[in-house]
């Protein structure tokens, strides 16, 4: 069995101290160019690739990396418009501070706490975890600087997000102002049990994703204030935030009698699918059907009315809070705006 090459092995071969060899890798300014070159040459001959990065980070007291806890798969992270914007913002903050970004994915329905326990990072950014997720307990047990983004809000832990109730309410009031009273909802992100279909009020209120639960509550509060009985509002729940899922929800809602004159979607991606379903049914948007999305990350090209969330700003803000070393603001709410485009109009007579 080949003996493991260490700093001491190289030191013995060169005839210098172990500290001198360490300086060749970590503090080259402390050595002459000739001595450092000789040490690196011997290291290369012995097949030594350099100090163990984990051990080095422990000695220095920092890892030079942020850990991102993410509740989806990596392919989703690089395909979903809102997630892309958030990752870009977080990456900008990391690049500004010359630190790395380690994505610790927790696909829906999977709780991989060992990834959190073993992660060599200086801080954690938690992005959209459901209530009671074991990874959150593992994060808090590490006692590292931590910021929550979007969900959940945990008392005493810095939070970055929007006022979901107010944002959803603005979308609902827009439709009420246009005269819509027969409205349906297409929603994703309530539960993790893989169920899709009609979601009754009990299922809406028991949703495990705080942001989406509040989004539905915001729609409800606005409609009830406008005199609409929420029990009469059909809510169709889908499993994944995908365009085909939105198409499924749209078909189900548009098949109802009487048919809704407007559909609220809690993501832009679902709204695009509802627009597809409307086209299949031969319905004119917005003349016969109004559609509203949420996040404004995939809305402009489709001329879709949507609530704008500033996803890149959320990522940058969370990253800069963490990298400040003292993320004190407990609840930082970012701006949101309703952008009205050509997918909404007055309710048909």
JSON list of N, CA and C in Angstrom, two decimals, residues 159-188:
[
{"chain": "A", "resi": 159, "resn": "UNK", "atom": "N", "xyz": [-35.09, 37.28, 7.67]},
{"chain": "A", "resi": 159, "resn": "UNK", "atom": "CA", "xyz": [-35.98, 36.83, 6.59]},
{"chain": "A", "resi": 159, "resn": "UNK", "atom": "C", "xyz": [-35.98, 37.85, 5.47]},
{"chain": "A", "resi": 160, "resn": "UNK", "atom": "N", "xyz": [-35.95, 37.37, 4.23]},
{"chain": "A", "resi": 160, "resn": "UNK", "atom": "CA", "xyz": [-36.07, 38.22, 3.05]},
{"chain": "A", "resi": 160, "resn": "UNK", "atom": "C", "xyz": [-37.21, 37.69, 2.19]},
{"chain": "A", "resi": 161, "resn": "UNK", "atom": "N", "xyz": [-38.16, 38.52, 1.86]},
{"chain": "A", "resi": 161, "resn": "UNK", "atom": "CA", "xyz": [-39.29, 38.09, 1.03]},
{"chain": "A", "resi": 161, "resn": "UNK", "atom": "C", "xyz": [-40.18, 39.27, 0.71]},
{"chain": "A", "resi": 162, "resn": "UNK", "atom": "N", "xyz": [-41.43, 38.98, 0.39]},
{"chain": "A", "resi": 162, "resn": "UNK", "atom": "CA", "xyz": [-42.41, 40.04, 0.13]},
{"chain": "A", "resi": 162, "resn": "UNK", "atom": "C", "xyz": [-43.61, 39.83, 1.04]},
{"chain": "A", "resi": 163, "resn": "UNK", "atom": "N", "xyz": [-44.48, 40.80, 1.08]},
{"chain": "A", "resi": 163, "resn": "UNK", "atom": "CA", "xyz": [-45.74, 40.67, 1.80]},
{"chain": "A", "resi": 163, "resn": "UNK", "atom": "C", "xyz": [-46.69, 39.89, 0.89]},
{"chain": "A", "resi": 164, "resn": "UNK", "atom": "N", "xyz": [-46.72, 38.57, 1.07]},
{"chain": "A", "resi": 164, "resn": "UNK", "atom": "CA", "xyz": [-47.49, 37.71, 0.18]},
{"chain": "A", "resi": 164, "resn": "UNK", "atom": "C", "xyz": [-48.98, 38.04, 0.22]},
{"chain": "A", "resi": 165, "resn": "UNK", "atom": "N", "xyz": [-49.51, 38.32, 1.40]},
{"chain": "A", "resi": 165, "resn": "UNK", "atom": "CA", "xyz": [-50.94, 38.65, 1.53]},
{"chain": "A", "resi": 165, "resn": "UNK", "atom": "C", "xyz": [-51.29, 39.89, 0.72]},
{"chain": "A", "resi": 166, "resn": "UNK", "atom": "N", "xyz": [-50.47, 40.93, 0.85]},
{"chain": "A", "resi": 166, "resn": "UNK", "atom": "CA", "xyz": [-50.74, 42.17, 0.13]},
{"chain": "A", "resi": 166, "resn": "UNK", "atom": "C", "xyz": [-50.56, 41.99, -1.38]},
{"chain": "A", "resi": 167, "resn": "UNK", "atom": "N", "xyz": [-49.52, 41.25, -1.77]},
{"chain": "A", "resi": 167, "resn": "UNK", "atom": "CA", "xyz": [-49.25, 41.06, -3.20]},
{"chain": "A", "resi": 167, "resn": "UNK", "atom": "C", "xyz": [-50.39, 40.30, -3.88]},
{"chain": "A", "resi": 168, "resn": "UNK", "atom": "N", "xyz": [-50.83, 39.21, -3.25]},
{"chain": "A", "resi": 168, "resn": "UNK", "atom": "CA", "xyz": [-51.93, 38.44, -3.81]},
{"chain": "A", "resi": 168, "resn": "UNK", "atom": "C", "xyz": [-53.21, 39.25, -3.81]},
{"chain": "A", "resi": 169, "resn": "UNK", "atom": "N", "xyz": [-53.41, 40.03, -2.74]},
{"chain": "A", "resi": 169, "resn": "UNK", "atom": "CA", "xyz": [-54.61, 40.86, -2.67]},
{"chain": "A", "resi": 169, "resn": "UNK", "atom": "C", "xyz": [-54.69, 41.86, -3.80]},
{"chain": "A", "resi": 170, "resn": "UNK", "atom": "N", "xyz": [-53.54, 42.42, -4.21]},
{"chain": "A", "resi": 170, "resn": "UNK", "atom": "CA", "xyz": [-53.54, 43.39, -5.31]},
{"chain": "A", "resi": 170, "resn": "UNK", "atom": "C", "xyz": [-53.99, 42.74, -6.62]},
{"chain": "A", "resi": 171, "resn": "UNK", "atom": "N", "xyz": [-53.60, 41.49, -6.84]},
{"chain": "A", "resi": 171, "resn": "UNK", "atom": "CA", "xyz": [-54.02, 40.78, -8.06]},
{"chain": "A", "resi": 171, "resn": "UNK", "atom": "C", "xyz": [-55.52, 40.51, -8.04]},
{"chain": "A", "resi": 172, "resn": "UNK", "atom": "N", "xyz": [-56.02, 40.07, -6.88]},
{"chain": "A", "resi": 172, "resn": "UNK", "atom": "CA", "xyz": [-57.45, 39.77, -6.77]},
{"chain": "A", "resi": 172, "resn": "UNK", "atom": "C", "xyz": [-58.29, 41.04, -6.92]},
{"chain": "A", "resi": 173, "resn": "UNK", "atom": "N", "xyz": [-57.85, 42.14, -6.29]},
{"chain": "A", "resi": 173, "resn": "UNK", "atom": "CA", "xyz": [-58.62, 43.39, -6.38]},
{"chain": "A", "resi": 173, "resn": "UNK", "atom": "C", "xyz": [-58.64, 43.93, -7.80]},
{"chain": "A", "resi": 174, "resn": "UNK", "atom": "N", "xyz": [-57.56, 43.69, -8.55]},
{"chain": "A", "resi": 174, "resn": "UNK", "atom": "CA", "xyz": [-57.53, 44.10, -9.96]},
{"chain": "A", "resi": 174, "resn": "UNK", "atom": "C", "xyz": [-58.67, 43.44, -10.73]},
{"chain": "A", "resi": 175, "resn": "UNK", "atom": "N", "xyz": [-58.89, 42.16, -10.50]},
{"chain": "A", "resi": 175, "resn": "UNK", "atom": "CA", "xyz": [-59.98, 41.46, -11.19]},
{"chain": "A", "resi": 175, "resn": "UNK", "atom": "C", "xyz": [-61.34, 41.93, -10.69]},
{"chain": "A", "resi": 176, "resn": "UNK", "atom": "N", "xyz": [-61.46, 42.16, -9.38]},
{"chain": "A", "resi": 176, "resn": "UNK", "atom": "CA", "xyz": [-62.71, 42.67, -8.84]},
{"chain": "A", "resi": 176, "resn": "UNK", "atom": "C", "xyz": [-63.05, 44.03, -9.45]},
{"chain": "A", "resi": 177, "resn": "UNK", "atom": "N", "xyz": [-62.05, 44.88, -9.60]},
{"chain": "A", "resi": 177, "resn": "UNK", "atom": "CA", "xyz": [-62.28, 46.20, -10.18]},
{"chain": "A", "resi": 177, "resn": "UNK", "atom": "C", "xyz": [-62.73, 46.11, -11.63]},
{"chain": "A", "resi": 178, "resn": "UNK", "atom": "N", "xyz": [-62.34, 45.03, -12.28]},
{"chain": "A", "resi": 178, "resn": "UNK", "atom": "CA", "xyz": [-62.75, 44.81, -13.68]},
{"chain": "A", "resi": 178, "resn": "UNK", "atom": "C", "xyz": [-64.12, 44.14, -13.78]},
{"chain": "A", "resi": 179, "resn": "UNK", "atom": "N", "xyz": [-64.73, 43.87, -12.62]},
{"chain": "A", "resi": 179, "resn": "UNK", "atom": "CA", "xyz": [-66.08, 43.31, -12.63]},
{"chain": "A", "resi": 179, "resn": "UNK", "atom": "C", "xyz": [-66.15, 41.79, -12.56]},
{"chain": "A", "resi": 180, "resn": "UNK", "atom": "N", "xyz": [-65.02, 41.13, -12.36]},
{"chain": "A", "resi": 180, "resn": "UNK", "atom": "CA", "xyz": [-65.03, 39.66, -12.31]},
{"chain": "A", "resi": 180, "resn": "UNK", "atom": "C", "xyz": [-65.53, 39.17, -10.95]},
{"chain": "A", "resi": 181, "resn": "UNK", "atom": "N", "xyz": [-66.49, 38.25, -10.99]},
{"chain": "A", "resi": 181, "resn": "UNK", "atom": "CA", "xyz": [-66.99, 37.63, -9.77]},
{"chain": "A", "resi": 181, "resn": "UNK", "atom": "C", "xyz": [-66.92, 36.11, -9.84]},
{"chain": "A", "resi": 182, "resn": "UNK", "atom": "N", "xyz": [-66.86, 35.56, -11.05]},
{"chain": "A", "resi": 182, "resn": "UNK", "atom": "CA", "xyz": [-66.66, 34.11, -11.21]},
{"chain": "A", "resi": 182, "resn": "UNK", "atom": "C", "xyz": [-65.18, 33.88, -11.53]},
{"chain": "A", "resi": 183, "resn": "UNK", "atom": "N", "xyz": [-64.43, 33.55, -10.51]},
{"chain": "A", "resi": 183, "resn": "UNK", "atom": "CA", "xyz": [-62.97, 33.42, -10.63]},
{"chain": "A", "resi": 183, "resn": "UNK", "atom": "C", "xyz": [-62.54, 32.04, -10.17]},
{"chain": "A", "resi": 184, "resn": "UNK", "atom": "N", "xyz": [-61.53, 31.47, -10.84]},
{"chain": "A", "resi": 184, "resn": "UNK", "atom": "CA", "xyz": [-60.93, 30.20, -10.42]},
{"chain": "A", "resi": 184, "resn": "UNK", "atom": "C", "xyz": [-59.45, 30.40, -10.12]},
{"chain": "A", "resi": 185, "resn": "UNK", "atom": "N", "xyz": [-58.87, 29.46, -9.35]},
{"chain": "A", "resi": 185, "resn": "UNK", "atom": "CA", "xyz": [-57.46, 29.51, -9.00]},
{"chain": "A", "resi": 185, "resn": "UNK", "atom": "C", "xyz": [-56.74, 28.28, -9.51]},
{"chain": "A", "resi": 186, "resn": "UNK", "atom": "N", "xyz": [-55.55, 28.48, -10.06]},
{"chain": "A", "resi": 186, "resn": "UNK", "atom": "CA", "xyz": [-54.63, 27.39, -10.39]},
{"chain": "A", "resi": 186, "resn": "UNK", "atom": "C", "xyz": [-53.41, 27.59, -9.51]},
{"chain": "A", "resi": 187, "resn": "UNK", "atom": "N", "xyz": [-53.12, 26.61, -8.64]},
{"chain": "A", "resi": 187, "resn": "UNK", "atom": "CA", "xyz": [-52.07, 26.81, -7.64]},
{"chain": "A", "resi": 187, "resn": "UNK", "atom": "C", "xyz": [-51.13, 25.61, -7.59]},
{"chain": "A", "resi": 188, "resn": "UNK", "atom": "N", "xyz": [-49.89, 25.90, -7.21]},
{"chain": "A", "resi": 188, "resn": "UNK", "atom": "CA", "xyz": [-48.87, 24.88, -6.98]},
{"chain": "A", "resi": 188, "resn": "UNK", "atom": "C", "xyz": [-48.20, 25.21, -5.66]}
]
